[in-house]
């Protein structure tokens, strides 16, 4: 699924009432709704979620009438995408809405001084990395690359994107250096670098920090 390839963990529920219950009881970064379900209206789910959660809600629906779309926005929807749709654009919009909410709520991961995932602890200010309590030595770029991926867990980045972000250079440069740095990072954080548990290769796409 394209949303998963773009770095999102997806939980699908086709039953409207069950979906509403899960949306309210579990932690999600975003909710994507259909306008109509057999046992509940999508607008009712939207209103209930918005009354209790500060997360973006998007409609992905075959209902493309102007009245339906306007009703969704008036009820508090953050976006409305009609079917058929471009999957890449859908993924991009989902990421944009989540990033915007993080910024508005002041919880941007980039502001965190300490990042912890499983056995890895990254102290951004001190530029120190601990794996299972043991400090590991990282070069400047290795630290920057690991930190960037850890700040955006489960999101897939192409080598070109990582090269631009970490080396601040256009992708026409030697992006093979990204592969080299990933290999060195794995040797320091993974129990078995040939079977990585943290930095995962998504073949044909790029890398992601898996949590």
Short mmCIF file of C-alpha atoms in Angstrom, two decimals:
data_model
loop_
_atom_site.label_atom_id
_atom_site.label_comp_id
_atom_site.label_asym_id
_atom_site.label_seq_id
_atom_site.Cartn_x
_atom_site.Cartn_y
_atom_site.Cartn_z
CA UNK A 1 0.00 0.00 0.00
CA UNK A 2 1.39 3.40 -1.00
CA UNK A 3 0.75 4.99 2.40
CA UNK A 4 2.84 2.28 4.03
CA UNK A 5 5.62 2.69 1.47
CA UNK A 6 5.65 6.41 2.24
CA UNK A 7 6.47 5.59 5.86
CA UNK A 8 3.05 5.42 7.49
CA UNK A 9 1.72 2.60 9.62
CA UNK A 10 -1.83 1.94 8.42
CA UNK A 11 -4.71 0.40 10.38
CA UNK A 12 -7.77 -0.31 8.21
CA UNK A 13 -11.30 -0.68 9.62
CA UNK A 14 -14.28 -0.99 7.25
CA UNK A 15 -16.95 -0.96 9.96
CA UNK A 16 -17.78 2.67 10.75
CA UNK A 17 -18.78 2.23 14.39
CA UNK A 18 -15.81 0.00 15.16
CA UNK A 19 -13.57 2.52 13.43
CA UNK A 20 -14.96 5.34 15.57
CA UNK A 21 -14.39 3.32 18.73
CA UNK A 22 -10.77 2.64 17.77
CA UNK A 23 -10.20 6.25 16.75
CA UNK A 24 -11.27 7.43 20.19
CA UNK A 25 -9.61 4.74 22.29
CA UNK A 26 -6.30 4.33 20.48
CA UNK A 27 -3.57 6.76 19.44
CA UNK A 28 -3.49 7.76 15.78
CA UNK A 29 -1.68 10.62 14.05
CA UNK A 30 -4.39 10.95 11.41
CA UNK A 31 -7.80 9.55 10.46
CA UNK A 32 -8.96 8.96 6.87
CA UNK A 33 -12.71 8.50 6.43
CA UNK A 34 -15.25 7.50 3.82
CA UNK A 35 -18.34 9.72 3.68
CA UNK A 36 -20.83 6.88 4.09
CA UNK A 37 -20.74 3.62 6.06
CA UNK A 38 -23.49 1.03 6.47
CA UNK A 39 -24.01 1.77 10.16
CA UNK A 40 -22.93 5.40 10.59
CA UNK A 41 -22.37 8.59 8.63
CA UNK A 42 -18.80 9.72 8.08
CA UNK A 43 -19.70 13.24 9.22
CA UNK A 44 -20.81 11.88 12.59
CA UNK A 45 -17.45 10.13 12.99
CA UNK A 46 -15.67 13.34 12.02
CA UNK A 47 -17.54 15.47 14.57
CA UNK A 48 -16.97 12.98 17.37
CA UNK A 49 -13.26 12.59 16.63
CA UNK A 50 -12.75 16.35 16.34
CA UNK A 51 -14.50 16.91 19.66
CA UNK A 52 -12.07 14.64 21.49
CA UNK A 53 -8.85 14.51 19.48
CA UNK A 54 -6.43 17.07 18.06
CA UNK A 55 -5.51 15.18 14.90
CA UNK A 56 -6.09 15.80 11.20
CA UNK A 57 -9.06 14.07 9.58
CA UNK A 58 -9.26 13.59 5.82
CA UNK A 59 -12.07 12.22 3.67
CA UNK A 60 -11.25 9.80 0.86
CA UNK A 61 -14.58 9.25 -0.79
CA UNK A 62 -16.43 8.47 -3.99
CA UNK A 63 -19.00 11.10 -2.98
CA UNK A 64 -17.93 14.00 -5.15
CA UNK A 65 -20.99 16.26 -5.01
CA UNK A 66 -20.28 19.85 -4.01
CA UNK A 67 -22.73 19.58 -1.09
CA UNK A 68 -20.91 16.53 0.34
CA UNK A 69 -17.50 18.18 0.11
CA UNK A 70 -18.69 21.47 1.62
CA UNK A 71 -20.50 19.64 4.41
CA UNK A 72 -17.29 17.83 5.32
CA UNK A 73 -15.27 21.04 5.50
CA UNK A 74 -17.97 22.85 7.48
CA UNK A 75 -17.99 19.94 9.95
CA UNK A 76 -14.24 20.29 10.50
CA UNK A 77 -12.52 18.10 7.90
CA UNK A 78 -8.94 19.05 7.11
CA UNK A 79 -9.04 17.73 3.56
CA UNK A 80 -11.29 15.94 1.08
CA UNK A 81 -9.96 13.73 -1.71
CA UNK A 82 -12.34 12.24 -4.26
CA UNK A 83 -12.01 8.86 -5.97
CA UNK A 84 -10.33 8.01 -8.26
CA UNK A 85 -7.20 9.59 -6.80
CA UNK A 86 -3.44 9.73 -7.25
CA UNK A 87 -1.88 7.62 -4.50
CA UNK A 88 1.36 9.61 -4.39
CA UNK A 89 -0.51 12.88 -3.97
CA UNK A 90 -2.66 11.30 -1.25
CA UNK A 91 0.45 10.23 0.67
CA UNK A 92 2.01 13.68 0.27
CA UNK A 93 -1.13 15.38 1.56
CA UNK A 94 -1.33 13.03 4.54
CA UNK A 95 2.27 13.80 5.53
CA UNK A 96 1.69 17.54 5.06
CA UNK A 97 -1.35 17.56 7.35
CA UNK A 98 0.44 15.61 10.08
CA UNK A 99 3.49 17.88 9.91
CA UNK A 100 1.23 20.93 10.10
CA UNK A 101 -0.54 19.63 13.21
CA UNK A 102 2.78 18.84 14.85
CA UNK A 103 3.92 22.40 14.20
CA UNK A 104 0.66 23.97 15.40
CA UNK A 105 0.66 21.90 18.58
CA UNK A 106 4.33 22.59 19.22
CA UNK A 107 5.25 18.92 19.26
CA UNK A 108 7.53 18.86 16.26
CA UNK A 109 9.97 15.98 16.69
CA UNK A 110 12.73 18.30 15.54
CA UNK A 111 12.37 20.22 18.82
CA UNK A 112 12.97 17.20 20.99
CA UNK A 113 16.37 17.23 22.70
CA UNK A 114 16.33 13.50 23.41
CA UNK A 115 15.05 10.81 21.05
CA UNK A 116 14.44 7.29 22.33
CA UNK A 117 13.36 4.26 20.34
CA UNK A 118 13.61 0.79 21.84
CA UNK A 119 17.26 0.46 22.93
CA UNK A 120 18.54 3.59 21.18
CA UNK A 121 18.90 6.93 22.95
CA UNK A 122 20.01 10.01 21.01
CA UNK A 123 20.97 13.14 22.95
CA UNK A 124 20.78 15.88 20.34
CA UNK A 125 22.35 18.74 22.27
CA UNK A 126 25.30 16.68 23.52
CA UNK A 127 25.44 14.75 20.21
CA UNK A 128 25.72 11.42 21.98
CA UNK A 129 24.22 8.05 21.07
CA UNK A 130 23.61 5.15 23.43
CA UNK A 131 22.65 1.63 22.37
CA UNK A 132 21.34 -0.52 25.21
CA UNK A 133 22.99 1.89 27.63
CA UNK A 134 26.40 1.75 25.95
CA UNK A 135 27.69 4.92 24.29
CA UNK A 136 28.72 4.59 20.65
CA UNK A 137 31.04 6.91 18.74
CA UNK A 138 29.60 8.55 15.64
CA UNK A 139 31.07 10.91 13.08
CA UNK A 140 29.23 14.19 12.55
CA UNK A 141 27.40 13.03 9.43
CA UNK A 142 26.61 9.62 10.87
CA UNK A 143 25.02 11.33 13.86
CA UNK A 144 23.06 13.76 11.67
CA UNK A 145 21.78 10.97 9.43
CA UNK A 146 20.74 8.71 12.30
CA UNK A 147 19.06 11.59 14.11
CA UNK A 148 17.14 12.69 11.03
CA UNK A 149 15.78 9.20 10.39
CA UNK A 150 14.94 8.69 14.08
CA UNK A 151 13.07 12.00 14.13
CA UNK A 152 10.82 10.68 11.37
CA UNK A 153 10.19 7.05 12.35
CA UNK A 154 8.61 4.71 9.81
CA UNK A 155 8.85 7.30 7.06
CA UNK A 156 10.73 6.21 3.94
CA UNK A 157 13.33 8.53 2.44
CA UNK A 158 15.06 8.12 -0.90
CA UNK A 159 18.86 8.37 -0.98
CA UNK A 160 18.54 11.62 -2.91
CA UNK A 161 16.38 13.14 -0.17
CA UNK A 162 18.80 12.10 2.57
CA UNK A 163 21.76 13.44 0.60
CA UNK A 164 20.10 16.83 0.20
CA UNK A 165 18.98 16.93 3.83
CA UNK A 166 22.23 15.87 5.52
CA UNK A 167 24.88 17.07 3.11
CA UNK A 168 22.90 20.11 1.99
CA UNK A 169 23.77 19.36 -1.61
CA UNK A 170 21.81 18.62 -4.74
CA UNK A 171 21.22 14.99 -5.57
CA UNK A 172 23.57 15.24 -8.55
CA UNK A 173 26.34 14.66 -5.99
CA UNK A 174 27.69 11.27 -4.99
CA UNK A 175 24.64 9.81 -3.26
CA UNK A 176 26.54 6.55 -2.76
CA UNK A 177 27.93 8.19 0.37
CA UNK A 178 24.46 7.74 1.91
CA UNK A 179 24.75 3.97 1.49
CA UNK A 180 28.22 3.99 3.04
CA UNK A 181 27.03 5.97 6.07
CA UNK A 182 23.97 3.76 6.53
CA UNK A 183 26.27 0.72 6.57
CA UNK A 184 28.49 2.30 9.23
CA UNK A 185 25.52 3.32 11.36
CA UNK A 186 24.09 -0.19 11.21
CA UNK A 187 27.41 -1.62 12.40
CA UNK A 188 27.09 0.55 15.50
CA UNK A 189 23.41 0.24 16.39
CA UNK A 190 22.30 -3.14 15.07
CA UNK A 191 22.93 -6.44 16.83
CA UNK A 192 23.31 -8.00 13.38
CA UNK A 193 23.93 -5.41 10.66
CA UNK A 194 23.05 -7.98 7.98
CA UNK A 195 19.56 -8.25 9.50
CA UNK A 196 18.80 -4.66 10.58
CA UNK A 197 16.00 -4.06 13.06
CA UNK A 198 16.22 -0.27 13.13
CA UNK A 199 17.31 1.12 9.76
CA UNK A 200 15.40 -0.81 7.14
CA UNK A 201 16.05 -0.86 3.41
CA UNK A 202 12.92 -0.46 1.30
CA UNK A 203 14.15 -1.85 -1.99
CA UNK A 204 13.72 0.48 -4.92
CA UNK A 205 12.62 3.31 -2.61
CA UNK A 206 15.12 4.13 0.15
CA UNK A 207 15.54 3.79 3.91
CA UNK A 208 13.42 4.19 7.00
CA UNK A 209 13.92 4.06 10.76
CA UNK A 210 11.56 1.29 11.83
CA UNK A 211 9.79 1.37 15.20
#
